[in-house]
CSV table of C-alpha atoms in Angstrom, one decimal:
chain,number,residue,atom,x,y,z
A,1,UNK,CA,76.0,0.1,37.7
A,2,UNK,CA,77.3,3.8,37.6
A,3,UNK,CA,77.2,5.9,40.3
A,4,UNK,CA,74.7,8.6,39.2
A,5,UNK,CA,74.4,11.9,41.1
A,6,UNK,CA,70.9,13.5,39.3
A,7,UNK,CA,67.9,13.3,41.2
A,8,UNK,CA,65.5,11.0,39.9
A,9,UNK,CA,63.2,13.1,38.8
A,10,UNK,CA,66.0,14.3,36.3
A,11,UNK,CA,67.5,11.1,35.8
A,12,UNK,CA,63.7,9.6,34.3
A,13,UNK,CA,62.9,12.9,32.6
A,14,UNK,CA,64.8,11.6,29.3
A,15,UNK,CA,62.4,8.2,29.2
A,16,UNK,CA,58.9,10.7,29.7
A,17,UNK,CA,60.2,13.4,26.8
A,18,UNK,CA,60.6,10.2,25.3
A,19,UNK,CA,57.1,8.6,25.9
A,20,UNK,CA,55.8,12.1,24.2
A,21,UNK,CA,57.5,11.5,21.3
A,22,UNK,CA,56.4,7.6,21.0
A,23,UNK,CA,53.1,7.7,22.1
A,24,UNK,CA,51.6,10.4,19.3
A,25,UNK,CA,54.0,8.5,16.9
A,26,UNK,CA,55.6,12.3,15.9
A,27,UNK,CA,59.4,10.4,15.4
A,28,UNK,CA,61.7,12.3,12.5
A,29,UNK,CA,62.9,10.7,9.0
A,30,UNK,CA,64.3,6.9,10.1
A,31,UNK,CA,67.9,7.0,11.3
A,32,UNK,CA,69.9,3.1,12.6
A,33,UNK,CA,72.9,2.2,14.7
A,34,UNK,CA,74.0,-1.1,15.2
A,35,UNK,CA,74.4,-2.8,18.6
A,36,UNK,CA,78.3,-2.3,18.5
A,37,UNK,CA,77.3,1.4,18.3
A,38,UNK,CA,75.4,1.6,21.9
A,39,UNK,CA,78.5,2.6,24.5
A,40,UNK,CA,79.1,5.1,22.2
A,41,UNK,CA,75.5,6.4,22.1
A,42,UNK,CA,75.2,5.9,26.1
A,43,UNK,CA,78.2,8.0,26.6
A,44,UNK,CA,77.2,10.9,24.1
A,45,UNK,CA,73.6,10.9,26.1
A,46,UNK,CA,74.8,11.5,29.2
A,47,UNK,CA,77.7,13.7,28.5
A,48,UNK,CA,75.2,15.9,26.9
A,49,UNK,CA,72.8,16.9,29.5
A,50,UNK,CA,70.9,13.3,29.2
A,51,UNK,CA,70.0,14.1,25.5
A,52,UNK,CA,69.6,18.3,25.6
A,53,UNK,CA,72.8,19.0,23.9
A,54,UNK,CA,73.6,19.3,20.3
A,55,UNK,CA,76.4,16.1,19.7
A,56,UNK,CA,72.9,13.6,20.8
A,57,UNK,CA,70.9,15.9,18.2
A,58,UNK,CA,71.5,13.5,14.9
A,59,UNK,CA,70.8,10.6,17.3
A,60,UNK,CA,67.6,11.6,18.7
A,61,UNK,CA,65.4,9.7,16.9
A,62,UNK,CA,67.1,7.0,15.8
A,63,UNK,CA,66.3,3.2,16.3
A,64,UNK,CA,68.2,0.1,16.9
A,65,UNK,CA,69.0,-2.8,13.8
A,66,UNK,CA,68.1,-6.0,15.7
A,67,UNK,CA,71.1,-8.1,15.8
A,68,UNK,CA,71.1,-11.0,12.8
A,69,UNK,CA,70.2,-13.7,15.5
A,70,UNK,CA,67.0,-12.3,16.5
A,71,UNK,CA,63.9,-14.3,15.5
A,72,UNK,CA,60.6,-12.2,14.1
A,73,UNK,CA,58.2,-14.6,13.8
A,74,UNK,CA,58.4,-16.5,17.4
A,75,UNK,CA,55.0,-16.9,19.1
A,76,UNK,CA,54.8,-14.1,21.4
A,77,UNK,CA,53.4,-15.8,24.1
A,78,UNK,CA,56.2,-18.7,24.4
A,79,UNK,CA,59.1,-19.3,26.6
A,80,UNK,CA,61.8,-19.1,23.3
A,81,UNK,CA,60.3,-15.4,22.4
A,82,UNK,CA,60.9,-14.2,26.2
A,83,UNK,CA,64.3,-16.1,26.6
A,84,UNK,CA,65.2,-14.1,22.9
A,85,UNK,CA,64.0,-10.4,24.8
A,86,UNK,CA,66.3,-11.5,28.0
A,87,UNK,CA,69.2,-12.2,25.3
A,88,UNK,CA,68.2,-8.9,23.9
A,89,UNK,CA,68.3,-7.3,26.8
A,90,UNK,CA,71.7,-8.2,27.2
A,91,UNK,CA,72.9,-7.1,24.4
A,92,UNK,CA,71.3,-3.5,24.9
A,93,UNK,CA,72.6,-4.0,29.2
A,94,UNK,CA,76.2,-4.8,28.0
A,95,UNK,CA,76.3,-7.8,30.4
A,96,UNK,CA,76.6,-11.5,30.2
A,97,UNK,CA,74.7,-12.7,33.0
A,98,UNK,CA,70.7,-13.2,34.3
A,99,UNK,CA,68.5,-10.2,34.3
A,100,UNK,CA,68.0,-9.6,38.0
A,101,UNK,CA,65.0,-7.0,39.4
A,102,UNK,CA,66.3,-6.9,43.0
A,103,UNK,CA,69.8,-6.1,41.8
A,104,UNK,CA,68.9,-4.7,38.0
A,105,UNK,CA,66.1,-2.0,38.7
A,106,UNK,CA,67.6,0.3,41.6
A,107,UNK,CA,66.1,3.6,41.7
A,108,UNK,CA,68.9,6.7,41.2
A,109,UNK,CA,69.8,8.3,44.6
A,110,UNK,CA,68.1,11.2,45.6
A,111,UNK,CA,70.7,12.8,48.5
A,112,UNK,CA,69.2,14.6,51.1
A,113,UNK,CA,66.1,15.9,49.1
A,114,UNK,CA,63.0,16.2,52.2
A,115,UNK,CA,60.4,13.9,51.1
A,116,UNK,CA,57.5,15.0,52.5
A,117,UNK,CA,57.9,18.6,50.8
A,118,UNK,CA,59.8,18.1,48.0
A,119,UNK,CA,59.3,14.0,46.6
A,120,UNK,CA,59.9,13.0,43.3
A,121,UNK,CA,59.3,15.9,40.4
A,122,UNK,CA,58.7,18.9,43.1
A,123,UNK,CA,62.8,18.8,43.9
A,124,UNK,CA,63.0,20.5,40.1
A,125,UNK,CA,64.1,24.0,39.3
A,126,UNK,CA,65.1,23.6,35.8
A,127,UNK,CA,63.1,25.6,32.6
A,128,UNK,CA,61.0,21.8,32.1
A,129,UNK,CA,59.6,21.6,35.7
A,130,UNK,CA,56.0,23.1,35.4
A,131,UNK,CA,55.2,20.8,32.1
A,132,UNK,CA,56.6,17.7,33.6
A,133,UNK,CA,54.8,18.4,37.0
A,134,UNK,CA,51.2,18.9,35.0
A,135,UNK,CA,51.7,15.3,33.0
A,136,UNK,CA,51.7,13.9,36.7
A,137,UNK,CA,49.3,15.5,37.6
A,138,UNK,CA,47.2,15.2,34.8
A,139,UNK,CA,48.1,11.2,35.0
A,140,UNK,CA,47.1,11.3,38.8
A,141,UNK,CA,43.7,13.0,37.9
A,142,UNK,CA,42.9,10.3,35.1
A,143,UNK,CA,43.8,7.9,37.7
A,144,UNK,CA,41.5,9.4,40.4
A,145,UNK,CA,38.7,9.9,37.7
A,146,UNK,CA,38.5,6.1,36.7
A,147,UNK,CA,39.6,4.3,39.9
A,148,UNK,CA,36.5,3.2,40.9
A,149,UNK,CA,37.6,3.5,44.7
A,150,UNK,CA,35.4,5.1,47.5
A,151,UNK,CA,36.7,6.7,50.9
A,152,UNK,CA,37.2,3.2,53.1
A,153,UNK,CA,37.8,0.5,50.1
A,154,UNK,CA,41.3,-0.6,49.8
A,155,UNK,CA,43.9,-0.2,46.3
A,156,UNK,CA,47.0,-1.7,45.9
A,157,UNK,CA,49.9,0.4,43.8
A,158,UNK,CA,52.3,-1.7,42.0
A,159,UNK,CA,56.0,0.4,41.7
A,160,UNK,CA,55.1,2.8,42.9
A,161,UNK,CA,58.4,4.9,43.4
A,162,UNK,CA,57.6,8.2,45.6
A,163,UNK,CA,54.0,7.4,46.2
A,164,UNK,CA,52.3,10.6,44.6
A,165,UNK,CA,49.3,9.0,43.6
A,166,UNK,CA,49.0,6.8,46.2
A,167,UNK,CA,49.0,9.8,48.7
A,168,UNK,CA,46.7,11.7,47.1
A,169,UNK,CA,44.1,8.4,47.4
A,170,UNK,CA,44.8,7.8,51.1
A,171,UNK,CA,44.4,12.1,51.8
A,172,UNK,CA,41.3,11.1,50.4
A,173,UNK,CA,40.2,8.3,52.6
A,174,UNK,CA,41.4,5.2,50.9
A,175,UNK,CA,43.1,2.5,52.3
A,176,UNK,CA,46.1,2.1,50.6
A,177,UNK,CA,48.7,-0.4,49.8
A,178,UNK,CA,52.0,0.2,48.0
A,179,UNK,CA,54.9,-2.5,46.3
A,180,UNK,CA,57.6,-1.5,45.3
A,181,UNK,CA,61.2,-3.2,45.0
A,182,UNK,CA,63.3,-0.2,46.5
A,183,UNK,CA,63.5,0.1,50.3
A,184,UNK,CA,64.7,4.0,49.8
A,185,UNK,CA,61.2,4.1,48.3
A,186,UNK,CA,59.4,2.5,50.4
A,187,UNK,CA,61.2,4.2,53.7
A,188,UNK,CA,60.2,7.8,51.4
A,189,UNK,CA,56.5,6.5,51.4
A,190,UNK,CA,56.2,6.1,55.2
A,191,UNK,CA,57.1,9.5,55.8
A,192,UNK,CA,54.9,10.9,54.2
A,193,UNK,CA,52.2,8.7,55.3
A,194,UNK,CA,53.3,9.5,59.2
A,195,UNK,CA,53.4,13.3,58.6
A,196,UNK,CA,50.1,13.1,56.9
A,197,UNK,CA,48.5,10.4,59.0
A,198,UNK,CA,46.9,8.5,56.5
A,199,UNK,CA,46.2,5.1,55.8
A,200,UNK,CA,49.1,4.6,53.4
A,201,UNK,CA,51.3,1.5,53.9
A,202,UNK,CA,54.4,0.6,51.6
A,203,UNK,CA,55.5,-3.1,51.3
A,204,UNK,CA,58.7,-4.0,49.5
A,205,UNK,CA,58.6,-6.5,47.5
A,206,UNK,CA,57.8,-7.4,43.8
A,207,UNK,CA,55.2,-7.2,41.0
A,208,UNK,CA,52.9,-9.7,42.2
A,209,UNK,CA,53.4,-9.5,45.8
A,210,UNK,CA,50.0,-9.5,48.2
A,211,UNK,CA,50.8,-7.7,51.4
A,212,UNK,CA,50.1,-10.2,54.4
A,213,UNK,CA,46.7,-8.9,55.2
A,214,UNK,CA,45.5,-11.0,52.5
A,215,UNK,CA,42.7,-8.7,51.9
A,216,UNK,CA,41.2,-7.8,48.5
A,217,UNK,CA,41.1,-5.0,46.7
A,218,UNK,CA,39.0,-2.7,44.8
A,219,UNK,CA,41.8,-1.1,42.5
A,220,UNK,CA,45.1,-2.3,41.9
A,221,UNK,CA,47.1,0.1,39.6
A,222,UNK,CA,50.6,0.6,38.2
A,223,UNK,CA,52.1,4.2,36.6
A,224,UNK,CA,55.3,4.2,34.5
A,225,UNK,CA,55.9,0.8,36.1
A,226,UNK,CA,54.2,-2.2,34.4
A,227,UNK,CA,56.5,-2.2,31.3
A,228,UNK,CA,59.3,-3.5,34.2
A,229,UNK,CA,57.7,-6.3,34.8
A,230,UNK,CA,59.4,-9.2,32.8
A,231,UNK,CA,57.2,-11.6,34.0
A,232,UNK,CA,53.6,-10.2,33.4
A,233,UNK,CA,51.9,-13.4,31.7
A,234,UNK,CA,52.5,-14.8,35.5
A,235,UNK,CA,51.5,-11.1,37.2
A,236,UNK,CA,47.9,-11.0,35.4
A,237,UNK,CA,46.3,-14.1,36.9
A,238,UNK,CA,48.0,-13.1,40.1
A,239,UNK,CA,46.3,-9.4,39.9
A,240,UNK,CA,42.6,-11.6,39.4
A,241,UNK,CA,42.8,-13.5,43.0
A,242,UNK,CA,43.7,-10.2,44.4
A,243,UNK,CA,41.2,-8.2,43.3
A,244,UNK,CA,37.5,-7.9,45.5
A,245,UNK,CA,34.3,-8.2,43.4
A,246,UNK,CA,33.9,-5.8,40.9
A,247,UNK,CA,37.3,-4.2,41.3
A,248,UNK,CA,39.4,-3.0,38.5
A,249,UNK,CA,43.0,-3.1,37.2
A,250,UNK,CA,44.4,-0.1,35.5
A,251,UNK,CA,48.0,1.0,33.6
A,252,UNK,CA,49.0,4.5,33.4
A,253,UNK,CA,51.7,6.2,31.6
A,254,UNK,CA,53.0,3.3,30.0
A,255,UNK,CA,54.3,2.5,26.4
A,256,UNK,CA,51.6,0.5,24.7
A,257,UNK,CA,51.0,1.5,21.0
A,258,UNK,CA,48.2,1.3,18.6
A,259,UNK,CA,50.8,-1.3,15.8
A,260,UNK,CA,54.3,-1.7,15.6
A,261,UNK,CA,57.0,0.8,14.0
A,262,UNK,CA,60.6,0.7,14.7
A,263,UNK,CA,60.5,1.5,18.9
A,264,UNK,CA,58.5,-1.5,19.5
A,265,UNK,CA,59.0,-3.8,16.3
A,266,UNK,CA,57.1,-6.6,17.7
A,267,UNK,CA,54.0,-7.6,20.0
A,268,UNK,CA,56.1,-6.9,23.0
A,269,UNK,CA,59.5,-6.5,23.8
A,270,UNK,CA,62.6,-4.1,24.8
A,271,UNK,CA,62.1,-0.8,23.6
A,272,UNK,CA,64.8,0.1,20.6
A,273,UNK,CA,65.1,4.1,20.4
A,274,UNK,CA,68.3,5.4,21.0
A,275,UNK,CA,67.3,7.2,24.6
A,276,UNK,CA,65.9,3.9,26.2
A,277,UNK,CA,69.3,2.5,24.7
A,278,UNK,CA,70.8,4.4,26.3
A,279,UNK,CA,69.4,4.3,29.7
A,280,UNK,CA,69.3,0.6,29.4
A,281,UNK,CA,72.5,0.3,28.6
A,282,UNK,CA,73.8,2.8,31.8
A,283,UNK,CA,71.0,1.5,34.3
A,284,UNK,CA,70.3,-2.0,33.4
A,285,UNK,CA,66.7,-2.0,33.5
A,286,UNK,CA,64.3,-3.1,32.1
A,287,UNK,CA,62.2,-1.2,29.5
A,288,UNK,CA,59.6,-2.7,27.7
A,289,UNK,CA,57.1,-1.5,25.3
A,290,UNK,CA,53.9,-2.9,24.4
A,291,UNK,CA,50.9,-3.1,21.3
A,292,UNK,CA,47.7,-2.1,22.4
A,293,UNK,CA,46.4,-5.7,21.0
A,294,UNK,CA,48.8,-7.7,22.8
A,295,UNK,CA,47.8,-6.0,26.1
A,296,UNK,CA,43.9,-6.6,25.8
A,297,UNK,CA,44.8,-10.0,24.7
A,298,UNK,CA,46.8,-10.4,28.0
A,299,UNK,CA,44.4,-9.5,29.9
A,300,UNK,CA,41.3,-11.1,28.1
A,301,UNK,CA,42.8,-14.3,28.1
A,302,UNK,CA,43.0,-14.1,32.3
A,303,UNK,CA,39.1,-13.4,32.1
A,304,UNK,CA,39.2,-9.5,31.8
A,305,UNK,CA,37.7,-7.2,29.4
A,306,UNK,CA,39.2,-3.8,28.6
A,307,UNK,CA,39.1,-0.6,26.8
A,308,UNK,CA,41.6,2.5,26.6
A,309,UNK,CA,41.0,6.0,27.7
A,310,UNK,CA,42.4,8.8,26.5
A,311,UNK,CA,43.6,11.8,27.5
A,312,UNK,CA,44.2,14.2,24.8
A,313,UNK,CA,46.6,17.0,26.9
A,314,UNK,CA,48.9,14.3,28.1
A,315,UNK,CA,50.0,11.2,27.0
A,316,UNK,CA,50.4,10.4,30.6
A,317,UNK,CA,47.1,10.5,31.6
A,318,UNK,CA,46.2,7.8,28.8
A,319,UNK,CA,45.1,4.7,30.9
A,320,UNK,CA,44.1,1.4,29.8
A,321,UNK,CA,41.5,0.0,32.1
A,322,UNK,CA,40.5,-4.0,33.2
A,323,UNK,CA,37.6,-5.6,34.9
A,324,UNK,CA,36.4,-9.1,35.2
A,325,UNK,CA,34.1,-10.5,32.2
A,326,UNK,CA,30.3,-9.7,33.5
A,327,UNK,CA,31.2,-6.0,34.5
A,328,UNK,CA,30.3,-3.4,32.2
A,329,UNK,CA,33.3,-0.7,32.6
């Protein structure tokens, strides 16, 4: 993986402009490359300001052609549809080897950036700061809004990077639990939660982990981070144990569209526009999109019902929420 010297806040800022873009559907005329083409998009991305500059302009909305081998019509819920995404995401990676979280999805280094007054988006001084700062904040609102949490109960956050969210919850008297697979992350977390004195603990680990308490919880929630998880048919029934009675499951900020079109070509899968290309094919991770059909299946089929809410001055604040058959949500 490159050495990359942006902070992350920067270095994710192409994905959200991107999210904007896919999420109300506003793409331009149709415009292909072919896999051979993707080192050659990667590098004119990042040589021009991570998409800003005008040689990525006739590239900005185009898709990938999915290479001759891929398959279409494989059930999406089998092993030979995932093991086609992994060879996928090869191809878009640029490696020949096993997709890897603990090695593949390692967070962009930050330097000496305080984290207790300046995490994640608050480091930014460029002309974009204010707008991206109000999608996260607008995201965090929605996610206070509908948590369903009170001061005392406990809510489990699933990659959950600098914590934001998570903060704001234990300021307000929740006991909180974060996962995440980054130990910079998780060392960022603590900090904060020492200076502010909160109940705020950070576990690393992965999707799926249960922090060795054992206890339940009321809300267990991932933002910009479920469409990592490779492995989510096995996640979902793993969320139901952990949750307490009555307690919720809920995705923020994430890619899930209303039907197909030429980003996420499929039930579910690796995102194809050029910028996720592009950042796959630099950072290795993985970045999958989703239908809003094949997510309520997912979870209705582990017992859950579900329904979307919307947030019509963000796309980030859009949340799709889950709780156990019985409940009325």
């Amino acid at each position: 993986m490159a050495a990359r010297a942006e902070h992350p806040s920067a270095w994710l800022e192409p994905l959200r402009r991107l999210a904007r873009r896919v999420l109300r559907r506003d793409v331009a005329a149709q415009v292909w490359f072919q896999p051979q083409d993707i080192d050659r998009l990667r590098d004119l991305f990042y040589g021009s300001l991570s998409g800003q500059g005008e040689a990525w302009t006739p590239y900005r909305d185009a898709h990938l052609v999915l290479p001759d081998w891929f398959e279409p019509a494989l059930d999406p819920w089998g092993d030979t549809y995932r093991q086609q995404q992994l060879r996928l995401w090869q191809l878009l990676a640029g490696v020949d080897r096993a997709y890897d979280p603990a090695v593949d999805e390692i967070e962009a280094p930050w330097g000496d950036g305080d984290v207790v007054r300046s995490p994640g988006y608050y480091v930014r001084r460029d002309p974009g700061a204010l707008v991206h700062a109000s999608d996260h904040w607008l995201g965090t609102g929605m996610l206070l809004k509908h948590a369903g949490v009170k001061p005392g109960e406990r809510a489990l956050e699933y990659g959950a990077g600098f914590g934001q969210t998570a903060l704001a919850m234990a300021r307000l008297g929740v006991r909180v639990d974060t996962v995440d697979i980054s130990s910079t992350f998780c060392a960022a977390i603590q900090q904060q939660a020492d200076f502010y004195g909160v109940s705020l603990q950070p576990y690393q680990g992965r999707f799926g982990f249960h922090p060795p308490h054992g206890e339940q919880y009321q809300l267990i929630w991932f933002y910009e981070s479920f469409h990592h998880c490779l492995d989510f048919q096995a996640l979902v029934p793993q969320l139901k144990r952990m949750l307490a009675p009555g307690g919720r499951v809920i995705l923020g900020g994430e890619p899930i569209l209303q039907s197909q079109y030429a980003a996420i070509p499929y039930p579910w899968g690796l995102r194809l526009h050029s910028e996720t290309v592009a950042v796959v094919r630099q950072t290795h991770w993985m970045e999958l999109g989703f239908t809003e059909a094949f997510i309520m299946e997912l979870f209705h089929r582990n017992g859950f019902v579900g329904r979307r809410i919307d947030c019509e001055p963000s796309v980030f604040g859009k949340l799709f929420v889950f709780e156990l058959e019985g409940r009325t949500i």
